[in-house]
GROMACS .gro file of C-alpha atoms in nm:
model
  388
    1MET     CA    1   2.523  -1.884  -0.710
    2THR     CA    2   2.185  -1.719  -0.768
    3ARG     CA    3   2.221  -1.346  -0.817
    4VAL     CA    4   1.915  -1.120  -0.810
    5GLN     CA    5   1.861  -0.752  -0.881
    6LEU     CA    6   1.578  -0.615  -0.665
    7VAL     CA    7   1.443  -0.303  -0.837
    8CYS     CA    8   1.246  -0.088  -0.594
    9GLN     CA    9   1.257   0.232  -0.395
   10PHE     CA   10   1.469   0.215  -0.080
   11GLY     CA   11   1.571   0.423   0.219
   12GLN     CA   12   1.504   0.783   0.309
   13PRO     CA   13   1.326   1.002   0.232
   14VAL     CA   14   1.019   0.778   0.250
   15ARG     CA   15   0.879   0.731  -0.101
   16GLY     CA   16   0.593   0.521  -0.236
   17LEU     CA   17   0.738   0.172  -0.203
   18SER     CA   18   1.053   0.239  -0.002
   19PRO     CA   19   0.919   0.083   0.323
   20TYR     CA   20   0.825  -0.229   0.127
   21GLY     CA   21   1.164  -0.241  -0.049
   22ASP     CA   22   1.358  -0.191   0.274
   23ALA     CA   23   1.162  -0.462   0.455
   24LEU     CA   24   1.189  -0.719   0.176
   25PHE     CA   25   1.560  -0.660   0.114
   26GLY     CA   26   1.639  -0.650   0.485
   27SER     CA   27   1.466  -0.985   0.540
   28MET     CA   28   1.644  -1.174   0.264
   29PRO     CA   29   1.843  -1.461   0.417
   30ARG     CA   30   2.219  -1.415   0.400
   31GLU     CA   31   2.325  -1.759   0.287
   32GLU     CA   32   2.576  -1.918   0.056
   33GLY     CA   33   2.465  -1.935  -0.304
   34LEU     CA   34   2.246  -1.624  -0.295
   35GLN     CA   35   2.323  -1.260  -0.364
   36VAL     CA   36   2.050  -0.995  -0.379
   37ASP     CA   37   2.154  -0.650  -0.499
   38ARG     CA   38   1.941  -0.340  -0.452
   39VAL     CA   39   1.863  -0.125  -0.754
   40ASP     CA   40   1.709   0.203  -0.641
   41PHE     CA   41   1.541   0.473  -0.845
   42ALA     CA   42   1.727   0.800  -0.876
   43SER     CA   43   1.393   0.927  -1.003
   44ALA     CA   44   1.092   0.707  -1.078
   45TYR     CA   45   0.902   0.986  -1.257
   46PRO     CA   46   0.925   1.364  -1.303
   47SER     CA   47   0.923   1.506  -0.951
   48VAL     CA   48   0.681   1.785  -1.042
   49LEU     CA   49   0.433   1.547  -1.202
   50HIS     CA   50   0.278   1.391  -0.896
   51PRO     CA   51  -0.065   1.492  -0.769
   52ALA     CA   52   0.022   1.450  -0.398
   53GLU     CA   53   0.236   1.650  -0.159
   54ARG     CA   54   0.593   1.514  -0.151
   55GLY     CA   55   0.493   1.254  -0.408
   56GLY     CA   56   0.799   1.307  -0.626
   57ALA     CA   57   1.075   1.266  -0.369
   58LYS     CA   58   1.399   1.148  -0.526
   59GLY     CA   59   1.620   0.867  -0.404
   60PRO     CA   60   1.975   0.939  -0.291
   61GLY     CA   61   2.220   0.778  -0.529
   62GLY     CA   62   1.975   0.554  -0.712
   63ALA     CA   63   2.084   0.384  -1.035
   64LEU     CA   64   1.761   0.401  -1.235
   65HIS     CA   65   1.623   0.724  -1.382
   66TRP     CA   66   1.301   0.745  -1.579
   67ALA     CA   67   1.454   0.983  -1.838
   68SER     CA   68   1.790   0.810  -1.885
   69PRO     CA   69   1.800   0.515  -2.128
   70LEU     CA   70   2.168   0.490  -2.036
   71SER     CA   71   2.069   0.407  -1.679
   72TRP     CA   72   1.824   0.142  -1.801
   73ASN     CA   73   2.101  -0.018  -2.005
   74GLN     CA   74   2.346  -0.008  -1.715
   75VAL     CA   75   2.098  -0.184  -1.488
   76ALA     CA   76   2.023  -0.442  -1.757
   77ARG     CA   77   2.395  -0.509  -1.815
   78ALA     CA   78   2.478  -0.561  -1.446
   79PRO     CA   79   2.547  -0.928  -1.364
   80ALA     CA   80   2.240  -1.116  -1.239
   81ASP     CA   81   2.030  -1.423  -1.311
   82VAL     CA   82   1.698  -1.263  -1.218
   83ILE     CA   83   1.580  -0.905  -1.220
   84HIS     CA   84   1.286  -0.851  -0.984
   85ILE     CA   85   1.093  -0.533  -1.065
   86GLN     CA   86   0.847  -0.379  -0.819
   87HIS     CA   87   0.577  -0.215  -1.028
   88TRP     CA   88   0.305   0.008  -0.883
   89ALA     CA   89   0.191   0.265  -1.142
   90PRO     CA   90   0.116   0.240  -1.517
   91PRO     CA   91   0.337   0.534  -1.628
   92LEU     CA   92   0.646   0.354  -1.497
   93SER     CA   93   0.595   0.089  -1.765
   94SER     CA   94   0.708   0.342  -2.027
   95TYR     CA   95   1.067   0.263  -1.925
   96LEU     CA   96   1.033  -0.056  -1.720
   97TRP     CA   97   0.911  -0.242  -2.029
   98PRO     CA   98   1.226  -0.143  -2.226
   99LEU     CA   99   1.435  -0.230  -1.918
  100ALA     CA  100   1.276  -0.577  -1.908
  101ALA     CA  101   1.348  -0.624  -2.279
  102MET     CA  102   1.712  -0.523  -2.230
  103ALA     CA  103   1.742  -0.764  -1.937
  104HIS     CA  104   1.599  -1.047  -2.146
  105ARG     CA  105   1.856  -0.982  -2.416
  106ARG     CA  106   2.123  -1.026  -2.148
  107GLY     CA  107   1.981  -1.367  -2.062
  108LYS     CA  108   1.810  -1.265  -1.738
  109LYS     CA  109   1.475  -1.387  -1.613
  110VAL     CA  110   1.230  -1.107  -1.542
  111LEU     CA  111   1.003  -1.121  -1.237
  112VAL     CA  112   0.750  -0.841  -1.180
  113THR     CA  113   0.555  -0.781  -0.860
  114VAL     CA  114   0.227  -0.613  -0.956
  115HIS     CA  115   0.118  -0.403  -0.660
  116ASN     CA  116  -0.190  -0.259  -0.831
  117PRO     CA  117  -0.323  -0.510  -1.086
  118LEU     CA  118  -0.618  -0.280  -1.155
  119PRO     CA  119  -0.484   0.080  -1.150
  120HIS     CA  120  -0.667   0.336  -0.937
  121GLU     CA  121  -0.609   0.625  -1.180
  122LYS     CA  122  -0.685   0.695  -1.543
  123SER     CA  123  -0.397   0.532  -1.726
  124GLY     CA  124  -0.464   0.600  -2.096
  125MET     CA  125  -0.193   0.474  -2.325
  126PHE     CA  126   0.015   0.364  -2.026
  127ARG     CA  127  -0.231   0.078  -1.975
  128MET     CA  128  -0.119  -0.070  -2.306
  129LEU     CA  129   0.249  -0.032  -2.213
  130GLU     CA  130   0.183  -0.186  -1.875
  131ASP     CA  131   0.015  -0.485  -2.038
  132ARG     CA  132   0.325  -0.531  -2.253
  133LEU     CA  133   0.552  -0.515  -1.948
  134LEU     CA  134   0.347  -0.773  -1.760
  135ARG     CA  135   0.313  -1.009  -2.059
  136SER     CA  136   0.687  -0.989  -2.125
  137ALA     CA  137   0.775  -1.111  -1.775
  138ASP     CA  138   0.880  -1.469  -1.705
  139ALA     CA  139   0.660  -1.465  -1.394
  140LEU     CA  140   0.442  -1.226  -1.196
  141VAL     CA  141   0.386  -1.185  -0.823
  142VAL     CA  142   0.063  -1.053  -0.669
  143HIS     CA  143  -0.045  -1.018  -0.307
  144GLY     CA  144  -0.364  -1.227  -0.304
  145GLU     CA  145  -0.593  -1.465  -0.489
  146ALA     CA  146  -0.827  -1.182  -0.593
  147ALA     CA  147  -0.534  -1.003  -0.754
  148ARG     CA  148  -0.433  -1.321  -0.933
  149GLU     CA  149  -0.780  -1.354  -1.081
  150ASP     CA  150  -0.774  -0.987  -1.185
  151VAL     CA  151  -0.441  -1.033  -1.366
  152LEU     CA  152  -0.561  -1.347  -1.545
  153ARG     CA  153  -0.875  -1.170  -1.666
  154ARG     CA  154  -0.679  -0.864  -1.769
  155LEU     CA  155  -0.400  -1.033  -1.965
  156GLY     CA  156  -0.589  -1.333  -2.098
  157ARG     CA  157  -0.420  -1.638  -2.241
  158ARG     CA  158  -0.084  -1.461  -2.277
  159THR     CA  159  -0.051  -1.426  -1.899
  160PRO     CA  160   0.282  -1.547  -1.756
  161PRO     CA  161   0.274  -1.770  -1.447
  162VAL     CA  162   0.121  -1.572  -1.158
  163HIS     CA  163   0.242  -1.645  -0.803
  164VAL     CA  164   0.062  -1.530  -0.488
  165VAL     CA  165   0.302  -1.396  -0.226
  166PRO     CA  166   0.129  -1.203   0.054
  167HIS     CA  167   0.232  -0.851   0.148
  168GLY     CA  168   0.481  -0.878   0.433
  169LEU     CA  169   0.446  -0.732   0.782
  170ALA     CA  170   0.660  -0.688   1.091
  171PRO     CA  171   0.422  -0.795   1.369
  172LEU     CA  172   0.501  -0.682   1.722
  173ARG     CA  173   0.500  -0.932   2.007
  174GLN     CA  174   0.240  -0.728   2.194
  175PRO     CA  175   0.005  -0.448   2.083
  176ALA     CA  176   0.177  -0.113   2.105
  177PRO     CA  177   0.034   0.091   2.398
  178ALA     CA  178  -0.031   0.464   2.367
  179SER     CA  179   0.163   0.712   2.581
  180GLU     CA  180   0.078   1.059   2.704
  181GLN     CA  181   0.340   1.189   2.462
  182ASP     CA  182   0.149   1.031   2.171
  183TYR     CA  183  -0.166   1.222   2.262
  184ARG     CA  184   0.025   1.549   2.309
  185ARG     CA  185   0.207   1.502   1.979
  186LEU     CA  186  -0.121   1.459   1.792
  187GLY     CA  187  -0.328   1.709   1.989
  188LEU     CA  188  -0.580   1.439   2.080
  189SER     CA  189  -0.754   1.374   2.412
  190PRO     CA  190  -0.686   1.051   2.605
  191SER     CA  191  -1.041   1.074   2.740
  192ARG     CA  192  -1.176   0.990   2.393
  193ARG     CA  193  -1.162   0.667   2.196
  194HIS     CA  194  -1.030   0.706   1.846
  195VAL     CA  195  -1.116   0.527   1.523
  196LEU     CA  196  -0.850   0.569   1.255
  197LEU     CA  197  -0.835   0.576   0.877
  198PHE     CA  198  -0.497   0.674   0.732
  199GLY     CA  199  -0.308   0.665   0.403
  200ASN     CA  200  -0.354   0.847   0.076
  201LEU     CA  201  -0.705   0.994   0.077
  202ARG     CA  202  -0.855   0.857  -0.242
  203GLY     CA  203  -1.209   0.796  -0.361
  204TYR     CA  204  -1.173   0.420  -0.398
  205LYS     CA  205  -1.098   0.392  -0.026
  206GLY     CA  206  -1.461   0.447   0.070
  207LEU     CA  207  -1.437   0.770   0.269
  208ASP     CA  208  -1.794   0.855   0.169
  209VAL     CA  209  -1.911   0.518   0.303
  210LEU     CA  210  -1.725   0.575   0.628
  211LEU     CA  211  -1.868   0.923   0.676
  212GLU     CA  212  -2.222   0.796   0.621
  213ALA     CA  213  -2.165   0.518   0.872
  214TRP     CA  214  -1.999   0.756   1.117
  215SER     CA  215  -2.313   0.969   1.144
  216SER     CA  216  -2.485   0.673   1.309
  217VAL     CA  217  -2.186   0.586   1.527
  218ARG     CA  218  -2.130   0.930   1.675
  219SER     CA  219  -2.504   0.974   1.746
  220GLU     CA  220  -2.497   0.652   1.953
  221LEU     CA  221  -2.161   0.694   2.129
  222ASP     CA  222  -2.046   1.023   2.277
  223ASP     CA  223  -1.684   0.931   2.355
  224VAL     CA  224  -1.558   0.838   2.007
  225VAL     CA  225  -1.368   1.046   1.755
  226LEU     CA  226  -1.290   0.960   1.394
  227VAL     CA  227  -0.936   1.050   1.286
  228ILE     CA  228  -0.866   1.072   0.913
  229ALA     CA  229  -0.501   1.128   0.820
  230GLY     CA  230  -0.327   1.141   0.484
  231ARG     CA  231  -0.263   1.320   0.158
  232LEU     CA  232  -0.511   1.436  -0.101
  233TRP     CA  233  -0.405   1.394  -0.462
  234GLY     CA  234  -0.520   1.737  -0.575
  235GLY     CA  235  -0.195   1.869  -0.722
  236ARG     CA  236  -0.184   2.174  -0.497
  237GLN     CA  237   0.196   2.185  -0.494
  238GLY     CA  238   0.229   2.345  -0.838
  239ILE     CA  239   0.131   2.356  -1.205
  240GLY     CA  240   0.290   2.017  -1.277
  241GLY     CA  241   0.104   1.857  -0.988
  242ARG     CA  242  -0.226   2.003  -1.104
  243LEU     CA  243  -0.163   1.875  -1.455
  244ALA     CA  244  -0.086   1.528  -1.319
  245ALA     CA  245  -0.401   1.537  -1.105
  246SER     CA  246  -0.606   1.634  -1.408
  247LEU     CA  247  -0.460   1.360  -1.629
  248ALA     CA  248  -0.495   1.095  -1.358
  249GLY     CA  249  -0.847   1.204  -1.269
  250THR     CA  250  -0.760   1.273  -0.904
  251GLY     CA  251  -0.805   1.652  -0.899
  252GLU     CA  252  -1.184   1.664  -0.886
  253GLU     CA  253  -1.182   1.360  -0.658
  254ALA     CA  254  -0.955   1.539  -0.409
  255ALA     CA  255  -1.166   1.856  -0.414
  256GLY     CA  256  -1.480   1.653  -0.348
  257ILE     CA  257  -1.320   1.462  -0.060
  258GLN     CA  258  -1.187   1.781   0.100
  259ALA     CA  259  -1.525   1.954   0.078
  260MET     CA  260  -1.699   1.646   0.219
  261LEU     CA  261  -1.460   1.624   0.513
  262GLU     CA  262  -1.438   1.993   0.599
  263GLY     CA  263  -1.814   2.030   0.592
  264ARG     CA  264  -1.863   1.758   0.854
  265ALA     CA  265  -1.551   1.762   1.069
  266LEU     CA  266  -1.669   1.976   1.360
  267ARG     CA  267  -2.027   1.856   1.395
  268ASP     CA  268  -1.944   1.488   1.347
  269ARG     CA  269  -1.641   1.469   1.581
  270ILE     CA  270  -1.391   1.413   1.300
  271VAL     CA  271  -1.027   1.514   1.321
  272LEU     CA  272  -0.877   1.570   0.976
  273LEU     CA  273  -0.498   1.561   0.951
  274GLU     CA  274  -0.453   1.638   0.584
  275GLY     CA  275  -0.108   1.623   0.431
  276PHE     CA  276   0.208   1.419   0.456
  277GLN     CA  277   0.236   1.229   0.787
  278SER     CA  278   0.574   1.131   0.926
  279ASP     CA  279   0.645   0.775   1.035
  280GLU     CA  280   0.648   0.895   1.396
  281ASP     CA  281   0.304   1.055   1.360
  282ILE     CA  282   0.158   0.746   1.191
  283ASP     CA  283   0.289   0.518   1.464
  284ALA     CA  284   0.146   0.749   1.730
  285LEU     CA  285  -0.191   0.755   1.552
  286ILE     CA  286  -0.201   0.375   1.543
  287ARG     CA  287  -0.111   0.349   1.912
  288VAL     CA  288  -0.387   0.587   2.028
  289SER     CA  289  -0.658   0.421   1.817
  290ALA     CA  290  -0.904   0.165   1.948
  291LEU     CA  291  -0.936   0.027   1.597
  292SER     CA  292  -0.861   0.122   1.238
  293VAL     CA  293  -1.101   0.103   0.946
  294PHE     CA  294  -1.036   0.045   0.575
  295PRO     CA  295  -1.377   0.044   0.402
  296TYR     CA  296  -1.241   0.034   0.047
  297ARG     CA  297  -1.492   0.030  -0.236
  298ARG     CA  298  -1.247  -0.148  -0.463
  299LEU     CA  299  -0.897  -0.290  -0.441
  300SER     CA  300  -0.709  -0.558  -0.628
  301GLY     CA  301  -0.393  -0.590  -0.422
  302GLN     CA  302  -0.322  -0.520  -0.056
  303SER     CA  303  -0.319  -0.205   0.158
  304GLY     CA  304   0.016  -0.113   0.305
  305ALA     CA  305  -0.160   0.109   0.559
  306ALA     CA  306  -0.385  -0.175   0.679
  307CYS     CA  307  -0.080  -0.403   0.703
  308ARG     CA  308   0.099  -0.145   0.915
  309ALA     CA  309  -0.192  -0.105   1.157
  310ALA     CA  310  -0.242  -0.480   1.190
  311ALA     CA  311   0.129  -0.538   1.255
  312MET     CA  312   0.116  -0.298   1.551
  313GLY     CA  313  -0.182  -0.477   1.703
  314CYS     CA  314  -0.445  -0.221   1.608
  315PRO     CA  315  -0.751  -0.423   1.502
  316VAL     CA  316  -0.848  -0.361   1.138
  317LEU     CA  317  -1.208  -0.348   1.015
  318VAL     CA  318  -1.191  -0.405   0.641
  319SER     CA  319  -1.415  -0.447   0.338
  320ARG     CA  320  -1.425  -0.766   0.136
  321VAL     CA  321  -1.206  -0.653  -0.154
  322GLY     CA  322  -0.860  -0.753  -0.271
  323ALA     CA  323  -0.642  -0.912  -0.004
  324LEU     CA  324  -0.782  -0.702   0.282
  325PRO     CA  325  -0.981  -0.996   0.430
  326ASP     CA  326  -0.652  -1.183   0.478
  327LEU     CA  327  -0.572  -0.939   0.760
  328ALA     CA  328  -0.901  -0.970   0.949
  329ILE     CA  329  -0.926  -1.135   1.291
  330ASP     CA  330  -1.242  -1.316   1.177
  331ASP     CA  331  -1.549  -1.258   0.961
  332THR     CA  332  -1.696  -1.008   1.208
  333TRP     CA  333  -1.414  -0.773   1.108
  334ILE     CA  334  -1.511  -0.781   0.739
  335VAL     CA  335  -1.790  -0.580   0.575
  336ARG     CA  336  -1.938  -0.562   0.227
  337PRO     CA  337  -1.784  -0.283   0.015
  338GLY     CA  338  -2.006   0.023  -0.014
  339ASP     CA  339  -2.247  -0.086   0.261
  340ALA     CA  340  -2.259   0.204   0.511
  341ASP     CA  341  -2.529   0.039   0.723
  342GLU     CA  342  -2.326  -0.277   0.778
  343LEU     CA  343  -2.014  -0.071   0.848
  344ALA     CA  344  -2.202   0.132   1.111
  345ARG     CA  345  -2.335  -0.185   1.275
  346ARG     CA  346  -1.991  -0.338   1.292
  347LEU     CA  347  -1.831  -0.022   1.431
  348LEU     CA  348  -2.098   0.004   1.699
  349GLU     CA  349  -2.068  -0.366   1.780
  350LYS     CA  350  -1.692  -0.336   1.837
  351LEU     CA  351  -1.701  -0.003   2.021
  352ARG     CA  352  -1.983  -0.110   2.253
  353ALA     CA  353  -1.773  -0.402   2.377
  354PRO     CA  354  -1.462  -0.235   2.522
  355ASP     CA  355  -1.350  -0.546   2.712
  356THR     CA  356  -1.359  -0.752   2.393
  357LEU     CA  357  -1.191  -0.472   2.200
  358ALA     CA  358  -0.916  -0.457   2.462
  359VAL     CA  359  -0.803  -0.811   2.377
  360ALA     CA  360  -0.859  -0.774   2.002
  361GLY     CA  361  -0.510  -0.632   1.954
  362GLN     CA  362  -0.348  -0.960   2.052
  363LEU     CA  363  -0.589  -1.149   1.829
  364GLN     CA  364  -0.497  -0.915   1.545
  365LEU     CA  365  -0.128  -0.993   1.586
  366ARG     CA  366  -0.208  -1.362   1.587
  367ALA     CA  367  -0.413  -1.326   1.267
  368VAL     CA  368  -0.118  -1.184   1.072
  369SER     CA  369   0.161  -1.384   1.234
  370GLY     CA  370   0.213  -1.592   0.918
  371TYR     CA  371   0.289  -1.284   0.708
  372ASP     CA  372   0.613  -1.186   0.880
  373TRP     CA  373   0.882  -1.054   0.648
  374PRO     CA  374   1.130  -1.344   0.691
  375THR     CA  375   0.858  -1.585   0.577
  376ILE     CA  376   0.771  -1.363   0.279
  377ALA     CA  377   1.140  -1.323   0.189
  378ARG     CA  378   1.182  -1.701   0.192
  379MET     CA  379   0.889  -1.734  -0.051
  380HIS     CA  380   1.065  -1.491  -0.283
  381LEU     CA  381   1.393  -1.677  -0.251
  382ASP     CA  382   1.226  -2.003  -0.356
  383LEU     CA  383   1.077  -1.823  -0.656
  384TYR     CA  384   1.415  -1.674  -0.753
  385ARG     CA  385   1.578  -2.014  -0.750
  386SER     CA  386   1.301  -2.169  -0.958
  387LEU     CA  387   1.355  -1.900  -1.224
  388ALA     CA  388   1.735  -1.888  -1.225
   0.00000   0.00000   0.00000
């Protein structure tokens, strides 16, 4: 019997990695000789210390609490052969590293999935703690070859074995069509074609590059609208949030992004939906969009937002960073990071060929068909058994 503790966020309300945790756990094969137990976070960090709206949502009934060493010990003492920790932010290493050490003392193997091998925020002393967590693991998982190379450079010769397991998706059989209700829900016009960028609105995601490219696109095409949807990390929800934004370096970034967007929205045919977006709204946005764009300046891992769009058959135009190119239909859907001219050319090329774009959704689903969650879960299962 191989018994595994899967440490992640799960369930409702939606929190950072809960969709990932739900999908991975739900896809694990139910077979003899394997037991995977969920270990949820009661609280992954102080709820007031998150720079984004609804960033500190707590899990219902979770076992692991950032401020409770007793909870760390209880998780470490629970019977298992392998503890698989999902790690996405440097501050979490302040207690995940001690948890890993406790698990080792109990004879468990420690596997860590590193969702952001190169953190997007200022990490200060947490970077050192994160390095210790990663070096203490028996093995690491990353979502692409670029991430693997980043981890090897970062940790040097003390790097544990690093395994590439792609980010999973749940591809539809056919691209999801838009309905009249979708347009009404979003307040968008079905007479326009929509280009979508969604997710947390951060500087590394290349919004400035997109806006520069969009000036050329909207001057050439009069029926297209750019929709930008997501949360700014400005800490507007309170003093704790502002402090977190200041420490992480996201406060000034958020103010700059907001000013940049608000100053251009009306004249450049841009719809800004700033703030937390429900799952229903995100799905509707994807359905009404002709294509989605993820012009990241830098990335080490994979984009959950890009995976979600691709899985619904919305073609993704991505930059050549991290694992984003793995999602692309072909090389014509990949651009150089930071190159607004190339991005504009590619957008115009796709939008000027509506017949080709109409069949691109099916090609997009085909491009990501090998990343379905059951396949990804099986890759994890093989890794668990090799460690146990």
